Short mmCIF file of N, CA and C in Angstrom, two decimals:
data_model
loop_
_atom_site.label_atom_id
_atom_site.label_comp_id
_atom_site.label_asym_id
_atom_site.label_seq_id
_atom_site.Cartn_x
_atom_site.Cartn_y
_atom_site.Cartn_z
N UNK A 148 28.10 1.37 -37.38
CA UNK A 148 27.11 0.44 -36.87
C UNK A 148 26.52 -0.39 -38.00
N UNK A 149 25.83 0.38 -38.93
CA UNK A 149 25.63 -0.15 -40.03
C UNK A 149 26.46 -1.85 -40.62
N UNK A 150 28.20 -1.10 -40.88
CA UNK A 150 28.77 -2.58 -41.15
C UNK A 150 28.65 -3.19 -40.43
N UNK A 151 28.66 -3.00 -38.74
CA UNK A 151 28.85 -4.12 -37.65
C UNK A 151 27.34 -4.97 -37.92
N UNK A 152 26.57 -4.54 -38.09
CA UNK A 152 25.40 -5.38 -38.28
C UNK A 152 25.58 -6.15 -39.30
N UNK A 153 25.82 -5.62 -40.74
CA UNK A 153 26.07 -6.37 -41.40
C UNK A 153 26.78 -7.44 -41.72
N UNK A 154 27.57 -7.21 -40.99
CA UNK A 154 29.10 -8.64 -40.38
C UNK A 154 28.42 -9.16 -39.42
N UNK A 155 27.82 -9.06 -38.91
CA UNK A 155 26.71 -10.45 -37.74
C UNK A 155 25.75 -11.42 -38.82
N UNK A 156 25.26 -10.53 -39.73
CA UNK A 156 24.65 -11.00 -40.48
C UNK A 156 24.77 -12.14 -41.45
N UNK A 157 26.40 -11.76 -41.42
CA UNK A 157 27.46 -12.73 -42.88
C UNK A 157 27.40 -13.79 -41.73
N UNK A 158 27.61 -13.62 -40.71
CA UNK A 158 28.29 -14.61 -39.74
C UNK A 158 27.24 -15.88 -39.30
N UNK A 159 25.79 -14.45 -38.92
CA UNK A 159 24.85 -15.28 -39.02
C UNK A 159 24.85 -16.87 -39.96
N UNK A 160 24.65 -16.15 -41.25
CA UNK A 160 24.18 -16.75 -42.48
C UNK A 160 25.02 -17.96 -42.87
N UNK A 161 26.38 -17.87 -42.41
CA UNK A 161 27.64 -18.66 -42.28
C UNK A 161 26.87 -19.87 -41.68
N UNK A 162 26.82 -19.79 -40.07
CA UNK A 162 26.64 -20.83 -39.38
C UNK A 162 25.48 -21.36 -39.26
N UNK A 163 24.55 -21.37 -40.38
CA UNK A 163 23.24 -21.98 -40.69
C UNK A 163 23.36 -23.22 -41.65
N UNK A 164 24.76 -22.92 -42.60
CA UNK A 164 25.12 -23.35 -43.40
C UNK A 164 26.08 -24.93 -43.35
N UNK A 165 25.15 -25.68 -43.26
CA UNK A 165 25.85 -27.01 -42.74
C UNK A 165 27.42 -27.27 -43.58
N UNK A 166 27.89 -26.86 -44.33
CA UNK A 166 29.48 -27.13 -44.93
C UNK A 166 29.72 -25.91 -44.20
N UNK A 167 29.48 -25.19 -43.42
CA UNK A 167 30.31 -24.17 -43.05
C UNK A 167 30.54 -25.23 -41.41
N UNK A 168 29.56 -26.00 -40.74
CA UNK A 168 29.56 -26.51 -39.28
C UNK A 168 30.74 -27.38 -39.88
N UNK A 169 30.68 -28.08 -40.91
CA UNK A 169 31.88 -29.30 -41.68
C UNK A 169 33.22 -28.98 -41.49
N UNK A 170 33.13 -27.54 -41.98
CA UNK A 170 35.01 -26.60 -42.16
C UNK A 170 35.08 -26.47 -40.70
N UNK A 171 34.42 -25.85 -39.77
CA UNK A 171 34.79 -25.72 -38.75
C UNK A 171 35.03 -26.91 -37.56
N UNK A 172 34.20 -27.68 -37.90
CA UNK A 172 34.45 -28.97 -36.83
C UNK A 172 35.19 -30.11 -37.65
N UNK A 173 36.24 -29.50 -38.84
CA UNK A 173 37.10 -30.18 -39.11
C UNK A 173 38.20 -30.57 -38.31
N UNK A 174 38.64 -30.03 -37.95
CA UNK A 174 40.14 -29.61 -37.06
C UNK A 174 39.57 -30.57 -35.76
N UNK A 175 38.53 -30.58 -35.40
CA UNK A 175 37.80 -31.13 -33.84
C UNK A 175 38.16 -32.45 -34.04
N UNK A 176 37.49 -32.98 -35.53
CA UNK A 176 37.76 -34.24 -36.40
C UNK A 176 38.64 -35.16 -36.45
N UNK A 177 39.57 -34.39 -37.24
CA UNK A 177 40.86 -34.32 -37.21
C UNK A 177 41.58 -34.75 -36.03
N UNK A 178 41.61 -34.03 -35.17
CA UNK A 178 42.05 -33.66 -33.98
C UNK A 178 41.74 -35.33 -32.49
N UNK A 179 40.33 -34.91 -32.98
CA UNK A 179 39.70 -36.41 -32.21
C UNK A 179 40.19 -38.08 -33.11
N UNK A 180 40.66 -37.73 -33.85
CA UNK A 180 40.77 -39.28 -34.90
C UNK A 180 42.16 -39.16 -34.80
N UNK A 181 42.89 -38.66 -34.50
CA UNK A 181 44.57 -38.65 -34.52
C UNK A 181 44.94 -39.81 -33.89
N UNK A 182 44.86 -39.77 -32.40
CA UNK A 182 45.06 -41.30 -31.69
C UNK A 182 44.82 -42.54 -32.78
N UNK A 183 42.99 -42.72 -33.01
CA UNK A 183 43.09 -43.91 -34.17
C UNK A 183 44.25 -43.50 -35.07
N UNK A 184 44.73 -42.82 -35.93
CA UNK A 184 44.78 -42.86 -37.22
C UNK A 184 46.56 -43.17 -36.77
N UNK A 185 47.39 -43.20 -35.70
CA UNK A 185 48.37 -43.32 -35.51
C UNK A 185 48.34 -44.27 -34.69
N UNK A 186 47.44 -45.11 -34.21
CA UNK A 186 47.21 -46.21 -33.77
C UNK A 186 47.10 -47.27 -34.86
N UNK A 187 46.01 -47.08 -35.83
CA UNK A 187 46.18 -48.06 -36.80
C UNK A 187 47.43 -47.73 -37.89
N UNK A 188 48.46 -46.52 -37.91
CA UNK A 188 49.62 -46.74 -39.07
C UNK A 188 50.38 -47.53 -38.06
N UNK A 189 50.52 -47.65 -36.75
CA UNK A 189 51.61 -48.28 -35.92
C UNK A 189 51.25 -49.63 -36.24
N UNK A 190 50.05 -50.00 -36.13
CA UNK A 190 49.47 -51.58 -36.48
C UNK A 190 49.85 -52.08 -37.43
N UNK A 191 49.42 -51.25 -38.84
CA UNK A 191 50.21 -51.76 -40.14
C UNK A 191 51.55 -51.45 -40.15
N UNK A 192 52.61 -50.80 -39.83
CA UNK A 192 53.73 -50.92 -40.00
C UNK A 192 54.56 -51.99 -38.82
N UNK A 193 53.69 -52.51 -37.99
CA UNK A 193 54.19 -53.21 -37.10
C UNK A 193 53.81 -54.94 -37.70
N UNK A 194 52.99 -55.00 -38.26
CA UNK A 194 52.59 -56.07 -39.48
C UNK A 194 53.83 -56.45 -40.41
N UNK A 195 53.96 -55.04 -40.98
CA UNK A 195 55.44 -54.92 -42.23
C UNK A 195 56.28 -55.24 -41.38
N UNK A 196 56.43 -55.15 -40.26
CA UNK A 196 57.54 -55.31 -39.46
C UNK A 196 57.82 -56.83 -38.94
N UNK A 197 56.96 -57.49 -38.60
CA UNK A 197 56.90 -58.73 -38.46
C UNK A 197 56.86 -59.77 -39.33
N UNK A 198 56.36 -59.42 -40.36
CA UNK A 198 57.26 -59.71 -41.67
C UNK A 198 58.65 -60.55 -42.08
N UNK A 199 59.02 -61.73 -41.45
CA UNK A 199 60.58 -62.32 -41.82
C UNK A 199 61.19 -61.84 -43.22
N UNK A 200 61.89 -61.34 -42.75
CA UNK A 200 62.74 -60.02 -44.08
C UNK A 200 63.68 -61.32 -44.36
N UNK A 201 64.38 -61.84 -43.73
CA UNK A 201 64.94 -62.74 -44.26
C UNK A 201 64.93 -63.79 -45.04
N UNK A 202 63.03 -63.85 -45.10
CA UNK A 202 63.10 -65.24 -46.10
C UNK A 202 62.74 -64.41 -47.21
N UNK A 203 62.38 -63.15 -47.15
CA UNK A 203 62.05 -62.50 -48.34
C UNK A 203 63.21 -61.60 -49.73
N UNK A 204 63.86 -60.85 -48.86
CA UNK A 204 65.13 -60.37 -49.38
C UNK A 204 66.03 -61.33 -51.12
N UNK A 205 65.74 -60.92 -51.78
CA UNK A 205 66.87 -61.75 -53.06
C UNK A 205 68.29 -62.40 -52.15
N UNK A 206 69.16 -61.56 -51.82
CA UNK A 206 70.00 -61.81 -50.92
C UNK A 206 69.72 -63.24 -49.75
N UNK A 207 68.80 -62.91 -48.79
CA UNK A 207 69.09 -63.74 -47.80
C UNK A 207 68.65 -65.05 -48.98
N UNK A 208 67.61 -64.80 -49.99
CA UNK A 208 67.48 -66.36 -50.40
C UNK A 208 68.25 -66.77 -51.50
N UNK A 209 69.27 -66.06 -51.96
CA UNK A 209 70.40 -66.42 -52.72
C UNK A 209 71.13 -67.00 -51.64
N UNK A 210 71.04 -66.65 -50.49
CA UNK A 210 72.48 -66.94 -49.33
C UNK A 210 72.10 -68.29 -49.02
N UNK A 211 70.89 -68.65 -48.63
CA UNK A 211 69.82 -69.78 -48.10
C UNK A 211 69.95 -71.00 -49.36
N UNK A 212 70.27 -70.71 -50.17
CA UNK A 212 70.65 -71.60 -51.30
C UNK A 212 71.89 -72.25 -51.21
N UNK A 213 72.93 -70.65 -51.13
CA UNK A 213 73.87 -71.15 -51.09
C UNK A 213 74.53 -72.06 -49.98
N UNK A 214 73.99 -71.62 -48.77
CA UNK A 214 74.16 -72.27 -47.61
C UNK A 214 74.34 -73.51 -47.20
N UNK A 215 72.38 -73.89 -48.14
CA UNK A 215 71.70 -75.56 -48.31
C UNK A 215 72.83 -76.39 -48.87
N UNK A 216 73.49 -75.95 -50.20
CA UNK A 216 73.85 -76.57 -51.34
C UNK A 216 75.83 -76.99 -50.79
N UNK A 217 76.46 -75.62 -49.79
CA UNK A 217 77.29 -75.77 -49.32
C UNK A 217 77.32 -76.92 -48.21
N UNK A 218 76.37 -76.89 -47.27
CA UNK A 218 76.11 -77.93 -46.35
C UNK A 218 76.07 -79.00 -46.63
N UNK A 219 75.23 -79.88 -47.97
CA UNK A 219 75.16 -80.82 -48.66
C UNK A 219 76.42 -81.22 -48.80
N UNK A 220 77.29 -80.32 -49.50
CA UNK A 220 78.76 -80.96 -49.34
C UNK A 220 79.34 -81.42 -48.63
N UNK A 221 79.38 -80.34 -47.29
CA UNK A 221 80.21 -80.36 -46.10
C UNK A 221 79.80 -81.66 -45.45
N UNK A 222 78.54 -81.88 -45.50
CA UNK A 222 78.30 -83.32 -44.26
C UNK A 222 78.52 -84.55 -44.56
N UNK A 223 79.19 -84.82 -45.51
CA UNK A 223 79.75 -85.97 -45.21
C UNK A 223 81.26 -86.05 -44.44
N UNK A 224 81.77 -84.72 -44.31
CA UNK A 224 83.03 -84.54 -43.55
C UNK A 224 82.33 -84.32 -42.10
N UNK A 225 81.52 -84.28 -41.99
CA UNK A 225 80.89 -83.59 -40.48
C UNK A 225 81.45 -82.23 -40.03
N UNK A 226 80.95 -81.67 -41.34
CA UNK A 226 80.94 -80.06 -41.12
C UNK A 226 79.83 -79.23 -41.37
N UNK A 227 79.30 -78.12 -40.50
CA UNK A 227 78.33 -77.61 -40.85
C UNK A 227 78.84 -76.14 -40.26
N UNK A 228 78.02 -75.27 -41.85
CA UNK A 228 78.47 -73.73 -42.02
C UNK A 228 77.03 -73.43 -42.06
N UNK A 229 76.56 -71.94 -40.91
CA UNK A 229 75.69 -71.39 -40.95
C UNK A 229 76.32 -69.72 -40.59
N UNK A 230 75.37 -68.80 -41.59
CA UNK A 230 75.47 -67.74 -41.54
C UNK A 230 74.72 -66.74 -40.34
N UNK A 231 75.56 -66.30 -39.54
CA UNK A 231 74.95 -65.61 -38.53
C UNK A 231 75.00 -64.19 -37.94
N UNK A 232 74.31 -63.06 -37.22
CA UNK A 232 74.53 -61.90 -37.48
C UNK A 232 74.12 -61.54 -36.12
N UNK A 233 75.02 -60.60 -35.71
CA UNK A 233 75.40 -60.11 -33.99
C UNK A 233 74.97 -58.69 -34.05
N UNK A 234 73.64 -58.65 -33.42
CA UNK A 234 73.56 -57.02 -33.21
C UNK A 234 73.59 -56.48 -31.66
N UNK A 235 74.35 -55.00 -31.64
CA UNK A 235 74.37 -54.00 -30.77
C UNK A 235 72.92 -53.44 -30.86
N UNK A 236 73.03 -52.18 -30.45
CA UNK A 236 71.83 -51.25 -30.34
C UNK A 236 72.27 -50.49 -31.60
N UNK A 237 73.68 -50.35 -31.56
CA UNK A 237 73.95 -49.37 -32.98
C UNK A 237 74.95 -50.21 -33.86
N UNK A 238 75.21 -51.68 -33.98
CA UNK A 238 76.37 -52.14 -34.37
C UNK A 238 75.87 -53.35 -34.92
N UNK A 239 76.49 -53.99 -36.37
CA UNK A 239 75.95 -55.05 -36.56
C UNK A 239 76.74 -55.87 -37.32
N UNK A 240 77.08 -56.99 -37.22
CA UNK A 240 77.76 -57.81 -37.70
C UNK A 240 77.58 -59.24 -38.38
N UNK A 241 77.94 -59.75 -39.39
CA UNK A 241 77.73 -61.13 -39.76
C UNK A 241 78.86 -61.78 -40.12
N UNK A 242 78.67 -63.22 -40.21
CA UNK A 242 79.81 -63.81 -39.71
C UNK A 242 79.42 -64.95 -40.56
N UNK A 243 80.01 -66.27 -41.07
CA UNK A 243 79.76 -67.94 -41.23
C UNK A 243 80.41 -68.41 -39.98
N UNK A 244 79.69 -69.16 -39.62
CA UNK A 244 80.08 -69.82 -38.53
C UNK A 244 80.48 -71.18 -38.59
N UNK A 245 81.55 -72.31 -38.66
CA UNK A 245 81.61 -73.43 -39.15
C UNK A 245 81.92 -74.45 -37.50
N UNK A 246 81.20 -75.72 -37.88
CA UNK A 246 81.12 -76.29 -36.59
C UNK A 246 82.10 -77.70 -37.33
N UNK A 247 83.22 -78.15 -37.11
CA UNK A 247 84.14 -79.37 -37.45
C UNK A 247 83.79 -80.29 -36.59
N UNK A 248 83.07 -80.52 -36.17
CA UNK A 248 82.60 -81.81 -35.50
C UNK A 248 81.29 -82.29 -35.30
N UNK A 249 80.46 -83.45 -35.02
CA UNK A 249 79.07 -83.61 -35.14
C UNK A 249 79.07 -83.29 -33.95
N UNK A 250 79.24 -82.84 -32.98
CA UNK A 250 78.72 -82.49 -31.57
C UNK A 250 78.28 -80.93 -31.84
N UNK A 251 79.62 -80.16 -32.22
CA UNK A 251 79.70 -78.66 -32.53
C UNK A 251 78.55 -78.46 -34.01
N UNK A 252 78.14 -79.12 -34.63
CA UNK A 252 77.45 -79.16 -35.69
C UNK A 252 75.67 -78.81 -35.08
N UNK A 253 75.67 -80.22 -34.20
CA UNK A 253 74.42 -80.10 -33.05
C UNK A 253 74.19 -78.89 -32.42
N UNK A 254 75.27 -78.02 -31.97
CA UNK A 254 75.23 -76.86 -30.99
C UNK A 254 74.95 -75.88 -32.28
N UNK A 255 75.37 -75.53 -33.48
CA UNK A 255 75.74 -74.68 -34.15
C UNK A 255 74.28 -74.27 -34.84
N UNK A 256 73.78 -75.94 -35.51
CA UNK A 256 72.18 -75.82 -35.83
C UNK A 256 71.05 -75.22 -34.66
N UNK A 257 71.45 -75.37 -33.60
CA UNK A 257 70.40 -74.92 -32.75
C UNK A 257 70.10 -73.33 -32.07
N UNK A 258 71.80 -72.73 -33.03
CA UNK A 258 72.04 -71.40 -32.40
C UNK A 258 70.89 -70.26 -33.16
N UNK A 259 70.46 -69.19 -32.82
CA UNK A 259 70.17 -68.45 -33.72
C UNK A 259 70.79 -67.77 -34.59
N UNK A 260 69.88 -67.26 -36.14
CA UNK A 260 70.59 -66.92 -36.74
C UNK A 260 71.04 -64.89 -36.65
N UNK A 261 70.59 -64.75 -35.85
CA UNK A 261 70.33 -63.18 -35.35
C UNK A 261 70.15 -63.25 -34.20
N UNK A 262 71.32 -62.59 -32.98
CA UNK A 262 71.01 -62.50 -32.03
C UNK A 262 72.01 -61.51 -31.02
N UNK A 263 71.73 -61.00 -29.99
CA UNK A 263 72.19 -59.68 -29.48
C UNK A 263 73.22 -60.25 -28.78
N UNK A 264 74.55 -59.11 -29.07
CA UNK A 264 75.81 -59.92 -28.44
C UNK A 264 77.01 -58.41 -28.64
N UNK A 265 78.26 -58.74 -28.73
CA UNK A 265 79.66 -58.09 -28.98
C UNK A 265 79.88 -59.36 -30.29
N UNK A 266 79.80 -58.35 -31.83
CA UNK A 266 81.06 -59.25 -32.15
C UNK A 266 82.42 -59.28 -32.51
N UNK A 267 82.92 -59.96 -33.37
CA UNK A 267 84.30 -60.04 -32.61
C UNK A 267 85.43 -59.49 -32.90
N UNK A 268 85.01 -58.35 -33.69
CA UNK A 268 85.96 -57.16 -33.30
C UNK A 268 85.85 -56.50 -32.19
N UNK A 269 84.83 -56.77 -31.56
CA UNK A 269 85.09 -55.72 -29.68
C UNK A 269 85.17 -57.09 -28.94
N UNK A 270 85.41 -58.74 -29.09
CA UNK A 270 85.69 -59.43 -28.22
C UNK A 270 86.72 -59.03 -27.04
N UNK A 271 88.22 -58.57 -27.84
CA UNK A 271 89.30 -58.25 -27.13
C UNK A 271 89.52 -57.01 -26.60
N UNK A 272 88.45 -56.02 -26.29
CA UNK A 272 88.03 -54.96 -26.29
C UNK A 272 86.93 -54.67 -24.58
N UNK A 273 86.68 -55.39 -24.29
CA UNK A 273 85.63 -55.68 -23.31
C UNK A 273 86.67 -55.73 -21.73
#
């Protein structure tokens, strides 16, 4: 009996102790702020995400150079080359695309440069 009192006592003395209410209604804390705290990482990584990777990348703006500087050439033949990329859900492809005529040149500039499709290794496949 003796210890049992004395262990009410610790317990007592515990929960008088405002960093002891802190440790325990941590987890409640915790627990209650989860929604925010995975609400706002979805926000910022959905930010990073929206982000045009393409104008940023070394690559796409080495390609974007090369592209400009290739095109410059090409149009006085009335040719225009743009780089373009075909995604699946699990499959992805890129391609130059060249348009030999000013009509096909018109259609070719207006296409996107990323966009959901088969390419054309599963054309003959379908």
């Amino acid at each position: 009996k003796q210890w049992m009192d004395r262990l009410r006592e610790v317990k007592a003395a515990a929960w008088r102790d405002p960093r002891e209410w802190l440790r325990a209604s941590w987890g409640v804390i915790v627990t209650c702020s989860l929604p925010f705290i995975l609400w706002a990482t979805g926000l910022v990584f959905g930010f990073i995400y929206l982000i045009p990777r393409a104008s940023v990348g070394p690559y796409q703006v080495q390609l974007k150079s090369w592209l400009d500087d290739f095109n410059e050439d090409l149009r006085p033949l009335g040719v225009h080359v743009k780089a373009q990329t075909i995604k699946t859900f699990t499959h992805e492809a890129s391609y130059l695309s060249f348009a030999l005529t000013p009509a096909e040149c018109e259609i070719l500039r207006g296409e996107p440069v990323i966009a959901p499709g088969h390419d054309m290794s599963l054309q003959g496949n379908r």
